[in-house]
Short mmCIF file of C-alpha atoms in Angstrom, two decimals:
data_model
loop_
_atom_site.label_atom_id
_atom_site.label_comp_id
_atom_site.label_asym_id
_atom_site.label_seq_id
_atom_site.Cartn_x
_atom_site.Cartn_y
_atom_site.Cartn_z
CA UNK A 411 130.01 140.33 88.96
CA UNK A 412 128.77 143.84 88.20
CA UNK A 413 126.21 145.51 90.45
CA UNK A 414 122.53 144.84 89.80
CA UNK A 415 120.09 147.49 88.65
CA UNK A 416 117.05 147.49 86.39
CA UNK A 417 118.92 149.65 83.87
CA UNK A 418 121.88 147.24 83.89
CA UNK A 419 119.52 144.31 83.31
CA UNK A 420 117.80 146.05 80.40
CA UNK A 421 121.19 146.78 78.84
CA UNK A 422 122.37 143.20 79.22
CA UNK A 423 119.14 141.86 77.72
CA UNK A 424 119.50 144.23 74.77
CA UNK A 425 123.02 142.87 74.21
CA UNK A 426 121.97 139.22 74.53
CA UNK A 427 122.85 137.17 71.46
CA UNK A 428 121.93 133.65 70.38
CA UNK A 429 125.39 132.26 71.18
CA UNK A 430 125.71 129.73 73.98
CA UNK A 431 128.34 131.84 75.68
CA UNK A 432 126.14 134.96 75.68
CA UNK A 433 123.17 133.08 77.15
CA UNK A 434 125.22 131.34 79.82
CA UNK A 435 127.13 134.48 80.82
CA UNK A 436 123.94 136.45 81.40
CA UNK A 437 122.34 133.44 83.10
CA UNK A 438 125.18 133.33 85.63
CA UNK A 439 124.79 137.05 86.30
CA UNK A 440 121.06 136.66 86.90
CA UNK A 441 121.55 133.67 89.20
CA UNK A 442 124.15 135.60 91.15
CA UNK A 443 121.53 138.33 91.70
CA UNK A 444 118.69 135.86 92.41
CA UNK A 445 117.45 137.92 95.37
CA UNK A 446 116.03 140.24 92.68
CA UNK A 447 114.36 137.32 90.87
CA UNK A 448 110.85 138.86 90.84
CA UNK A 449 112.09 142.07 89.22
CA UNK A 450 114.35 140.13 86.85
CA UNK A 451 111.42 138.03 85.58
CA UNK A 452 109.24 141.14 85.21
CA UNK A 453 111.87 142.95 83.13
CA UNK A 454 112.61 139.77 81.17
CA UNK A 455 108.94 139.43 80.17
CA UNK A 456 108.68 143.09 79.22
CA UNK A 457 111.84 143.03 77.10
CA UNK A 458 110.81 139.72 75.50
CA UNK A 459 107.64 141.29 74.13
CA UNK A 460 109.61 144.29 72.83
CA UNK A 461 112.29 142.14 71.18
CA UNK A 462 112.40 141.50 67.45
CA UNK A 463 110.91 138.13 66.39
CA UNK A 464 114.32 136.66 65.58
CA UNK A 465 115.52 137.34 69.16
CA UNK A 466 112.53 136.06 71.12
CA UNK A 467 113.64 132.42 71.15
CA UNK A 468 116.93 133.50 72.73
CA UNK A 469 115.00 135.00 75.65
CA UNK A 470 113.40 131.60 76.28
CA UNK A 471 116.81 129.91 76.04
CA UNK A 472 117.95 132.33 78.73
CA UNK A 473 114.93 131.52 80.92
CA UNK A 474 115.61 127.80 80.44
CA UNK A 475 119.24 128.17 81.48
CA UNK A 476 118.35 130.27 84.52
CA UNK A 477 115.53 127.98 85.67
CA UNK A 478 117.60 124.81 85.40
CA UNK A 479 120.91 126.09 86.78
CA UNK A 480 119.41 128.11 89.64
CA UNK A 481 117.61 125.16 91.22
CA UNK A 482 120.66 124.13 93.24
CA UNK A 483 120.76 127.65 94.72
CA UNK A 484 117.04 127.96 95.48
CA UNK A 485 113.51 127.88 93.98
CA UNK A 486 113.20 131.62 93.35
CA UNK A 487 113.40 131.65 89.57
CA UNK A 488 111.35 128.50 89.03
CA UNK A 489 108.61 130.03 91.19
CA UNK A 490 108.76 133.54 89.69
CA UNK A 491 108.86 132.37 86.07
CA UNK A 492 105.84 130.06 86.56
CA UNK A 493 103.11 132.75 86.30
CA UNK A 494 104.52 134.24 83.08
CA UNK A 495 106.16 131.34 81.24
CA UNK A 496 102.95 130.02 79.63
CA UNK A 497 102.05 133.39 78.12
CA UNK A 498 105.68 133.79 77.06
CA UNK A 499 105.49 130.46 75.21
CA UNK A 500 102.25 131.57 73.53
CA UNK A 501 103.78 134.90 72.54
CA UNK A 502 106.96 133.43 71.07
CA UNK A 503 105.08 130.60 69.35
CA UNK A 504 102.62 133.02 67.74
CA UNK A 505 105.46 134.99 66.15
CA UNK A 506 107.65 132.03 65.17
CA UNK A 507 108.06 129.76 62.18
CA UNK A 508 107.96 125.96 62.35
CA UNK A 509 111.71 125.69 62.90
CA UNK A 510 111.52 127.94 65.95
CA UNK A 511 108.55 125.97 67.30
CA UNK A 512 110.64 122.79 67.10
CA UNK A 513 113.23 124.43 69.35
CA UNK A 514 110.49 125.46 71.76
CA UNK A 515 109.25 121.88 71.73
CA UNK A 516 112.71 120.69 72.67
CA UNK A 517 112.83 123.04 75.66
CA UNK A 518 109.41 121.79 76.74
CA UNK A 519 110.55 118.16 76.38
CA UNK A 520 113.52 118.81 78.66
CA UNK A 521 111.24 120.41 81.27
CA UNK A 522 108.92 117.42 81.07
CA UNK A 523 111.75 114.90 81.43
CA UNK A 524 113.22 116.76 84.40
CA UNK A 525 109.87 117.65 85.99
CA UNK A 526 110.86 121.30 86.12
CA UNK A 527 107.19 122.28 86.66
CA UNK A 528 104.07 120.56 87.90
CA UNK A 529 101.96 118.66 85.37
CA UNK A 530 99.30 121.37 85.18
CA UNK A 531 101.89 123.98 84.11
CA UNK A 532 103.48 121.56 81.63
CA UNK A 533 100.04 120.88 80.15
CA UNK A 534 99.44 124.61 79.75
CA UNK A 535 102.81 124.91 77.99
CA UNK A 536 101.86 122.06 75.66
CA UNK A 537 98.58 123.82 74.89
CA UNK A 538 100.41 127.10 74.32
CA UNK A 539 102.78 125.45 71.85
CA UNK A 540 100.57 122.89 70.14
CA UNK A 541 97.07 124.26 70.64
CA UNK A 542 94.36 121.64 70.98
CA UNK A 543 96.43 119.02 69.24
CA UNK A 544 96.91 116.10 71.59
CA UNK A 545 99.37 113.24 71.37
CA UNK A 546 97.37 110.05 71.42
CA UNK A 547 98.75 106.64 72.25
CA UNK A 548 98.78 104.45 69.18
CA UNK A 549 97.65 100.84 69.11
CA UNK A 550 100.06 98.06 68.24
CA UNK A 551 98.33 97.65 64.87
CA UNK A 552 98.79 101.35 64.03
CA UNK A 553 102.48 101.19 64.88
CA UNK A 554 102.95 98.12 62.65
CA UNK A 555 101.21 99.86 59.76
CA UNK A 556 103.53 102.83 60.10
CA UNK A 557 106.58 100.55 60.20
CA UNK A 558 105.47 98.79 57.04
CA UNK A 559 105.00 102.12 55.27
CA UNK A 560 108.36 103.56 56.32
CA UNK A 561 110.10 105.69 53.70
CA UNK A 562 112.97 108.19 53.72
CA UNK A 563 110.51 110.98 54.59
CA UNK A 564 108.22 109.28 57.07
CA UNK A 565 108.62 106.78 59.89
CA UNK A 566 106.96 105.90 63.21
CA UNK A 567 109.18 108.43 65.01
CA UNK A 568 109.69 110.93 62.20
CA UNK A 569 113.46 110.38 61.81
CA UNK A 570 115.46 113.53 61.15
CA UNK A 571 116.62 114.71 57.78
CA UNK A 572 120.33 114.61 57.01
CA UNK A 573 120.56 118.38 57.55
CA UNK A 574 119.19 117.95 61.09
CA UNK A 575 121.87 115.38 61.89
CA UNK A 576 124.62 117.60 60.50
CA UNK A 577 123.36 120.56 62.52
CA UNK A 578 123.25 118.48 65.72
CA UNK A 579 126.80 117.24 65.13
CA UNK A 580 128.04 120.76 64.45
CA UNK A 581 126.48 122.04 67.68
CA UNK A 582 128.48 119.45 69.63
CA UNK A 583 131.71 120.88 68.21
CA UNK A 584 131.42 123.67 70.81
CA UNK A 585 130.33 121.38 73.63
CA UNK A 586 131.59 121.86 77.18
CA UNK A 587 133.77 118.74 77.24
CA UNK A 588 135.89 120.20 74.45
CA UNK A 589 136.19 123.72 75.89
CA UNK A 590 139.95 123.97 76.43
CA UNK A 591 139.70 127.55 77.74
CA UNK A 592 137.39 126.55 80.59
CA UNK A 593 139.51 123.47 81.33
CA UNK A 594 142.50 125.78 81.73
CA UNK A 595 140.55 128.18 83.99
CA UNK A 596 139.53 125.29 86.24
CA UNK A 597 143.08 123.91 86.33
CA UNK A 598 144.36 127.39 87.22
CA UNK A 599 142.09 127.91 90.23
CA UNK A 600 144.05 129.21 93.25
CA UNK A 601 145.43 126.55 95.55
CA UNK A 602 143.56 128.17 98.44
CA UNK A 603 140.30 127.17 96.76
CA UNK A 604 141.40 123.56 96.25
CA UNK A 605 143.24 122.73 99.48
CA UNK A 606 141.44 123.28 102.80
CA UNK A 607 144.70 122.92 104.70
CA UNK A 608 145.71 126.33 103.33
CA UNK A 609 142.93 127.99 105.31
CA UNK A 610 145.52 128.50 108.01
CA UNK A 611 146.89 131.33 105.87
CA UNK A 612 143.87 133.46 106.73
CA UNK A 613 145.09 135.88 109.35
CA UNK A 614 142.66 138.79 109.13
CA UNK A 615 139.27 139.86 107.84
CA UNK A 616 140.65 141.16 104.55
CA UNK A 617 142.33 137.89 103.61
CA UNK A 618 139.16 136.03 104.62
CA UNK A 619 137.04 138.22 102.36
CA UNK A 620 139.49 137.71 99.48
CA UNK A 621 139.29 133.94 99.90
CA UNK A 622 135.50 134.11 100.11
CA UNK A 623 135.41 135.98 96.80
CA UNK A 624 137.76 133.45 95.19
CA UNK A 625 135.56 130.59 96.40
CA UNK A 626 132.41 132.32 95.09
CA UNK A 627 134.04 132.87 91.68
CA UNK A 628 135.22 129.25 91.58
CA UNK A 629 131.73 128.00 92.48
CA UNK A 630 130.19 130.10 89.73
CA UNK A 631 132.70 128.77 87.21
CA UNK A 632 132.13 125.15 88.23
CA UNK A 633 128.34 125.53 88.42
CA UNK A 634 128.33 126.98 84.92
CA UNK A 635 130.54 124.17 83.62
CA UNK A 636 128.40 121.50 85.30
CA UNK A 637 125.29 123.04 83.75
CA UNK A 638 126.93 123.00 80.31
CA UNK A 639 128.02 119.37 80.79
CA UNK A 640 124.46 118.40 81.76
CA UNK A 641 123.15 120.13 78.63
CA UNK A 642 125.79 118.36 76.53
CA UNK A 643 124.72 114.99 77.92
CA UNK A 644 121.13 115.77 76.92
CA UNK A 645 122.31 116.83 73.45
CA UNK A 646 124.31 113.62 73.01
CA UNK A 647 121.37 111.48 74.13
CA UNK A 648 119.14 113.32 71.67
CA UNK A 649 121.68 112.81 68.89
CA UNK A 650 121.90 109.11 69.70
CA UNK A 651 118.13 108.80 69.37
CA UNK A 652 118.18 110.78 66.11
CA UNK A 653 120.91 108.56 64.64
CA UNK A 654 119.14 105.40 65.78
CA UNK A 655 115.83 106.48 64.20
CA UNK A 656 117.53 107.60 61.02
CA UNK A 657 119.57 104.39 60.65
CA UNK A 658 116.59 102.13 61.39
CA UNK A 659 114.40 103.78 58.80
CA UNK A 660 117.17 103.76 56.19
CA UNK A 661 117.67 100.03 56.75
CA UNK A 662 113.95 99.39 56.37
CA UNK A 663 113.81 101.49 53.23
CA UNK A 664 116.82 99.65 51.78
CA UNK A 665 115.28 96.27 52.59
CA UNK A 666 112.07 97.34 50.87
CA UNK A 667 113.96 98.41 47.73
CA UNK A 668 115.96 95.19 47.67
CA UNK A 669 112.75 93.20 47.99
CA UNK A 670 111.18 95.08 45.07
CA UNK A 671 114.33 94.60 43.01
CA UNK A 672 114.30 90.85 43.65
CA UNK A 673 110.64 90.65 42.60
CA UNK A 674 111.32 92.59 39.40
CA UNK A 675 114.07 90.14 38.48
#
């Protein structure tokens, strides 16, 4: 891991791309330097506001990755992002199209499901993203009316379009479970990291420091991979729900057409 400095952070943020690898690599670097979390969040917010509109969502992806994967190390980032994250959501949402807002909504949903923040912060994030629009519980009668009026473009749960399903499937092509390069890196970890009985080989301070570094690097690799696997599980659950909603509505639409066809005959 390279040394931390504000200039180094600014450079890395300027080089940040929308790829999963770019986000996760920088996230790991930030978590490694978590003792500077307050400064990191301050620079992150400043650079977010300076970034071009098409890069702002990536900054929030980075914040999401850091917040979720740093929790096992300590509460620093969750705490330091809390005072600025609502305004960041407002800022990105105000300069985004509907597609981008859907991605923001997904991040918010994950934070809600995992209770990343207290309810008052989550409510502020909902307000920042959706304004005064509130999700109201529907009565049983309203749900039945929606089900009876289901069509390819509308359903009780707004099933995804075919393009959404294709995109979700394509995103899973690069999922962690299929990352052969990382599998090989994990399989190639030094024996000293895997077998505690080899600790007897440590004979001096230098060899101890070398082993400590190897263990730190291995922990970073495994923490990153575990975080990616957790994200993949969430993606697969989301895809399962999308496919279920899509298939249900298509079946209902087909049944409706068949019923109309039988009546016409």
